[in-house]
Short mmCIF file of C-alpha atoms in Angstrom, two decimals:
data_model
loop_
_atom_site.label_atom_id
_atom_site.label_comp_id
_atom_site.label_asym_id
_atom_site.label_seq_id
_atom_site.Cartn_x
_atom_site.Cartn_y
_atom_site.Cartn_z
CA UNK A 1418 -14.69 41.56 -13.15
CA UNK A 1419 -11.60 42.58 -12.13
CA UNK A 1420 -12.93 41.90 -8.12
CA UNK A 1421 -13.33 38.43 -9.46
CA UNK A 1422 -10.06 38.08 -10.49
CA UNK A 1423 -9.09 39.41 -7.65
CA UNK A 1424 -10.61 36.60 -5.47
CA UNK A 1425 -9.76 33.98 -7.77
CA UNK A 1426 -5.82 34.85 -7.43
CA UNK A 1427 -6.30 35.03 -3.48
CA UNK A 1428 -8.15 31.27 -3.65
CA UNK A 1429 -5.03 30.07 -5.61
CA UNK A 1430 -2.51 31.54 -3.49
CA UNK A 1431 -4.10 30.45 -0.47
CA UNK A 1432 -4.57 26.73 -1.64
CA UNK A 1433 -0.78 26.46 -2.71
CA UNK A 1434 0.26 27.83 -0.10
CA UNK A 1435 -1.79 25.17 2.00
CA UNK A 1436 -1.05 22.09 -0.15
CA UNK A 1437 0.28 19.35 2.14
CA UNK A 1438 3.84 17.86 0.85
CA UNK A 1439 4.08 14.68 -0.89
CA UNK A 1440 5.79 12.78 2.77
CA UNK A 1441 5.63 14.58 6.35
CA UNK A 1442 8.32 13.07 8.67
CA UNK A 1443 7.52 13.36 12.29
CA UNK A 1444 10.41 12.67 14.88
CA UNK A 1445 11.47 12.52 18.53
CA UNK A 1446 14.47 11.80 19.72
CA UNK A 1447 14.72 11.36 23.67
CA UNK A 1448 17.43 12.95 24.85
CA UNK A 1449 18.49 15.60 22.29
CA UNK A 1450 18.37 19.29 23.55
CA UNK A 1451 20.25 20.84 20.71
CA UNK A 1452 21.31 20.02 17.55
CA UNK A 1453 20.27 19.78 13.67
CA UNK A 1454 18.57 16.74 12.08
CA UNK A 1455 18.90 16.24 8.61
CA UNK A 1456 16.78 14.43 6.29
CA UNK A 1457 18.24 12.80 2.88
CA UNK A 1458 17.86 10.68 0.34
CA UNK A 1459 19.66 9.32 -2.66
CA UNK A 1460 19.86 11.58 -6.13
CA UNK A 1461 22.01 10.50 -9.35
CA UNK A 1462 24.12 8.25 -7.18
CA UNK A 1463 24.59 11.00 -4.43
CA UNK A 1464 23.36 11.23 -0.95
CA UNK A 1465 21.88 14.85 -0.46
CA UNK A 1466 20.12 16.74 1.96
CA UNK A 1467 16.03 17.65 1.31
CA UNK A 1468 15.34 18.72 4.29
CA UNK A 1469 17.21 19.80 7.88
CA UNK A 1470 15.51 21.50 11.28
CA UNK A 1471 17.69 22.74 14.33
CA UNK A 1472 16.76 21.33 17.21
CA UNK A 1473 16.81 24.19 20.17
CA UNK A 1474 14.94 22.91 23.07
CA UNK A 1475 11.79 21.92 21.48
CA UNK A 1476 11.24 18.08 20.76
CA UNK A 1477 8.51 18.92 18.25
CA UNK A 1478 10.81 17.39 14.95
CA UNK A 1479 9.07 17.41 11.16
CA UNK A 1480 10.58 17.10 7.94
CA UNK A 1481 9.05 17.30 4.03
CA UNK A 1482 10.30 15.72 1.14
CA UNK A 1483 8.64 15.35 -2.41
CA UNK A 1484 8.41 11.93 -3.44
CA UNK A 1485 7.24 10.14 -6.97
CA UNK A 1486 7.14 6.93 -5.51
CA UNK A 1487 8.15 4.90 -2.81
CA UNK A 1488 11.58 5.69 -1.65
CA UNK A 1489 14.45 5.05 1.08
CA UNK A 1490 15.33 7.94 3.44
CA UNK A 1491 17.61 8.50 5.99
CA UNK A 1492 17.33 10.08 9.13
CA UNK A 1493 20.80 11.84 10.20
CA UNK A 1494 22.24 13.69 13.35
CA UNK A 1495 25.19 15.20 11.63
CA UNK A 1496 25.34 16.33 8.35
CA UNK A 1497 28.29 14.27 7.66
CA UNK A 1498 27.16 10.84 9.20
CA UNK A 1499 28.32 8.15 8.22
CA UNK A 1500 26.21 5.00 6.90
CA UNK A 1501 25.81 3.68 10.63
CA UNK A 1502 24.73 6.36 12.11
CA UNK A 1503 21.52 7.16 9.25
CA UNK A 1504 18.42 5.76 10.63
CA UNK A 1505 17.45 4.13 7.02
CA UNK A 1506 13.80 3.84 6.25
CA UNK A 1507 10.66 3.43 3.49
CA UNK A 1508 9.02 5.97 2.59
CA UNK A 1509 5.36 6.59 1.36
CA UNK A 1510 3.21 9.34 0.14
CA UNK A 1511 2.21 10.58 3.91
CA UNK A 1512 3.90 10.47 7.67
CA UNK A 1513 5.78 8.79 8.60
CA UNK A 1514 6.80 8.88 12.43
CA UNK A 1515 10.14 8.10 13.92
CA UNK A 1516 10.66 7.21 17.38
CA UNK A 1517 14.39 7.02 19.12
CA UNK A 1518 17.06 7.80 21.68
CA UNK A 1519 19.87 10.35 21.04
CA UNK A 1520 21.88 7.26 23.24
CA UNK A 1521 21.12 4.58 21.01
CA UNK A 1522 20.06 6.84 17.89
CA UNK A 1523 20.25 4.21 14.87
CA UNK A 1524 19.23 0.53 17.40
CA UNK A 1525 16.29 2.66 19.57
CA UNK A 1526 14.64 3.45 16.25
CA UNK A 1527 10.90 2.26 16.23
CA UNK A 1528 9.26 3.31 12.65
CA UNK A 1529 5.68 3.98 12.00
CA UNK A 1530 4.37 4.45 8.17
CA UNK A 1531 4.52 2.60 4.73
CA UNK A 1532 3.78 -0.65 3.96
CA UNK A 1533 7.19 -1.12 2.71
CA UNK A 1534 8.93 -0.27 5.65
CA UNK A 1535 7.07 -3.59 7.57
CA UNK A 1536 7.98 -5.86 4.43
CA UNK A 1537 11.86 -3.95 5.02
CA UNK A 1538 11.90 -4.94 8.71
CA UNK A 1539 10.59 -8.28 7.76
CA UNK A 1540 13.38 -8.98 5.35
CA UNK A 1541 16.36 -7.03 8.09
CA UNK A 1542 14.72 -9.85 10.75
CA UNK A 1543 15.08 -12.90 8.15
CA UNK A 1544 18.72 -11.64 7.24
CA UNK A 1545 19.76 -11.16 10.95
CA UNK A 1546 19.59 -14.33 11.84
CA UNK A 1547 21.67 -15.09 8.30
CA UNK A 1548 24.19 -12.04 9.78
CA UNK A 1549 24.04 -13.75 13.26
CA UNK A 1550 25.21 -17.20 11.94
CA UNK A 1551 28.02 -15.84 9.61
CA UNK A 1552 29.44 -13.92 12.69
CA UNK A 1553 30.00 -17.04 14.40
CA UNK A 1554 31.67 -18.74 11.58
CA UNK A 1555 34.17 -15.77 11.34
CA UNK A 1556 34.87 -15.90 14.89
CA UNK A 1557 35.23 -19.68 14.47
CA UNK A 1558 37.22 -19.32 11.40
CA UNK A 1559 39.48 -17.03 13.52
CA UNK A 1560 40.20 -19.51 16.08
CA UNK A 1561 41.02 -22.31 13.45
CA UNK A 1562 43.71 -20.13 12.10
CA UNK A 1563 45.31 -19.05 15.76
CA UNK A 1564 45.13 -22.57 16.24
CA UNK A 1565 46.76 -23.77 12.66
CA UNK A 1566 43.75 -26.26 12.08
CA UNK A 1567 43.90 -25.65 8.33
CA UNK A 1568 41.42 -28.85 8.45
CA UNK A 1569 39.18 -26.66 10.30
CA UNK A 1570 39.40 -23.34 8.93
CA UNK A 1571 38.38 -24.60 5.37
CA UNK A 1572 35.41 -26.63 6.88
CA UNK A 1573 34.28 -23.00 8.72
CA UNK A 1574 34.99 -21.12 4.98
CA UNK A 1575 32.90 -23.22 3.08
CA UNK A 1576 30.34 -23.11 6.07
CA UNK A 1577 30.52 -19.04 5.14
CA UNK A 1578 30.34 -20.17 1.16
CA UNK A 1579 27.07 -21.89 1.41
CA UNK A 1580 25.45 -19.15 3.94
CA UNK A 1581 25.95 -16.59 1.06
CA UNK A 1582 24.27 -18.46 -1.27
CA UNK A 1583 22.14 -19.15 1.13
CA UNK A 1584 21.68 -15.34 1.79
CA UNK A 1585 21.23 -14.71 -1.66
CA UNK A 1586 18.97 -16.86 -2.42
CA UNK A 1587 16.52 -16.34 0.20
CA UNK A 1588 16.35 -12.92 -0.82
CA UNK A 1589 15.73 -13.52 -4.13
CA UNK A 1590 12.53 -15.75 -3.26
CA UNK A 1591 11.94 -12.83 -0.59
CA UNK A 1592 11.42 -10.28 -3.53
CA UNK A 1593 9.60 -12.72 -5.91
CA UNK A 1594 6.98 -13.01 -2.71
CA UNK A 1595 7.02 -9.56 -2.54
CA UNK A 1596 6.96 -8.35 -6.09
CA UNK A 1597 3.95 -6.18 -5.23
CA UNK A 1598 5.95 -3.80 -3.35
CA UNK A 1599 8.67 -1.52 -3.83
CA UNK A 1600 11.09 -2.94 -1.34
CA UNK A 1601 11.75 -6.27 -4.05
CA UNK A 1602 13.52 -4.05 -6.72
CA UNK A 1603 15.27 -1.83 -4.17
CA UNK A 1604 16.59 -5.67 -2.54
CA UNK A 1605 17.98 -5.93 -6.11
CA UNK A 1606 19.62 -3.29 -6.75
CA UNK A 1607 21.80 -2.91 -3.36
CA UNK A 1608 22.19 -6.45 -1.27
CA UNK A 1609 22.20 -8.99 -4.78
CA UNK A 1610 23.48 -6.16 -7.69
CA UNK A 1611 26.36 -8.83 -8.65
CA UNK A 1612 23.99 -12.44 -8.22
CA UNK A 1613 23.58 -14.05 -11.22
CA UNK A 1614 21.77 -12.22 -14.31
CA UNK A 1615 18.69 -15.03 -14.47
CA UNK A 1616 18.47 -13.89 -10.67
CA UNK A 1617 17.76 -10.59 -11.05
CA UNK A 1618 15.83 -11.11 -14.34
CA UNK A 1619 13.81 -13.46 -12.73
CA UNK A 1620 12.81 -10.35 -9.85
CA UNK A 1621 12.54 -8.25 -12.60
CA UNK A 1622 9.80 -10.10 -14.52
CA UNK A 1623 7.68 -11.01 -11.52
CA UNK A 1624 7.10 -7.20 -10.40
CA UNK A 1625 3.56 -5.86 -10.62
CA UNK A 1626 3.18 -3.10 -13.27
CA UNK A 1627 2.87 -0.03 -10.27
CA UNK A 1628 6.43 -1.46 -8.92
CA UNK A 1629 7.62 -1.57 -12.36
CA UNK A 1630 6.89 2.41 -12.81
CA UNK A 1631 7.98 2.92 -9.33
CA UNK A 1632 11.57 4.63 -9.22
CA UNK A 1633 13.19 1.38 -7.98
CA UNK A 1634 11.45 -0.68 -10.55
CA UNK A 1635 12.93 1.64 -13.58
CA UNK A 1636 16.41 1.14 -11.95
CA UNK A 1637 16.48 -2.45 -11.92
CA UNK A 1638 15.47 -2.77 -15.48
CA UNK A 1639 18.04 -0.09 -16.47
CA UNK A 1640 20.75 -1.77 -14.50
CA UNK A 1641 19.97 -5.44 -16.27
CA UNK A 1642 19.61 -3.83 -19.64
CA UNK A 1643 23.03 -2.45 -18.73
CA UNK A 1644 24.72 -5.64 -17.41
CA UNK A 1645 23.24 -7.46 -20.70
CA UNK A 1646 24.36 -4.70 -22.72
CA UNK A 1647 27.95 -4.97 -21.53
CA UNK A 1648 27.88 -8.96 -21.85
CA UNK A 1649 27.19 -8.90 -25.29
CA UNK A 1650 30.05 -7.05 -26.27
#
């Protein structure tokens, strides 16, 4: 009896000590001999570290994380980085593999993984061409006031007006075509959080019942509840 406990303890051991985490990230970086890459995420508000390796020579790079539900990460260099220098990405229960350039560490990133990473990168191209178009109003809008064409410069600021709206609303249809994945709450909650309340409910109510559960999904319908909360008082 007691040999079968014996061998029962050594099976458990040995199968937690072999039980894969929850989301593997594999990395290279071209170029980077030594340093420390840190991988973090977002807890109660706060961005924290799960996860770090030093990087001595080797170019072999993987990081663990738990993980609920789909989730953004971040990819850093220095443990203090700042938000343009995090490679920002989706997460999934798996691997996810990272490819980039210590030169160009954040623009050189190519990222292989979850499902809502592509629908991310789909969104970031439809919005760069929003981004692209409101960079050349500024730099119009600049000239029009070196120039004192008042005329002009509030032709090129209501040009900007109507691109934000225009931004916001294409993200809101963006989400509601998307509401089967994770990426349509996390949209909500950090590039419309201030659009209009109906927006946002409107996101809200078309999400599938696994985003709704997902950690993103409980966020957005604690923030409404929240905003509603506040209006009615």
């Amino acid at each position: 009896m007691k040999n079968i406990t014996l061998i029962l303890i050594t099976f458990l051991a040995f199968s937690c000590s072999n039980e894969q985490p929850d989301l593997i990230v594999r990395a290279s970086i071209k170029g980077l001999k030594k340093g420390t890459v840190f991988l973090k995420r977002i807890q109660d508000t706060t961005l924290v570290t799960v996860d770090s390796v030093v990087v001595n020579g080797s170019s072999q790079i993987e990081l663990e994380s738990d993980l609920e539900s789909p989730e953004v990460f971040y990819l850093a260099l220095d443990k203090n980085s700042s938000e343009e220098d995090r490679i920002t990405f989706f997460a999934d229960k798996g691997v996810t593999i990272i490819n980039t350039t210590l030169k160009n560490f954040v623009f050189d990133a190519k990222i292989t993984g979850s499902e809502q990473q592509k629908t991310l990168e789909e969104y970031l191209l439809l919005m760069s061409r929003i981004n692209s178009r409101r960079l050349d109003l500024i730099k119009a809008s600049f000239e029009a006031q070196k120039n004192g064409d008042s005329s002009a410069l509030k032709n090129y600021e209501q040009k900007q007006n109507n691109l934000m709206k225009s931004k916001y609303l294409q993200t809101v249809n963006f989400a509601i075509n998307h509401s089967d994945s994770e990426v349509a709450p996390y949209l909500a909650l950090t590039e419309i959080y201030n659009a209009r309340i109906k927006f946002l409910d409107t996101i809200n109510n078309s999400l599938s019942p696994n985003v709704k559960a997902s950690k993103y999904g409980k966020e957005l319908d604690a923030f409404i509840k929240r905003i509603k909360a506040n209006e009615e008082h």
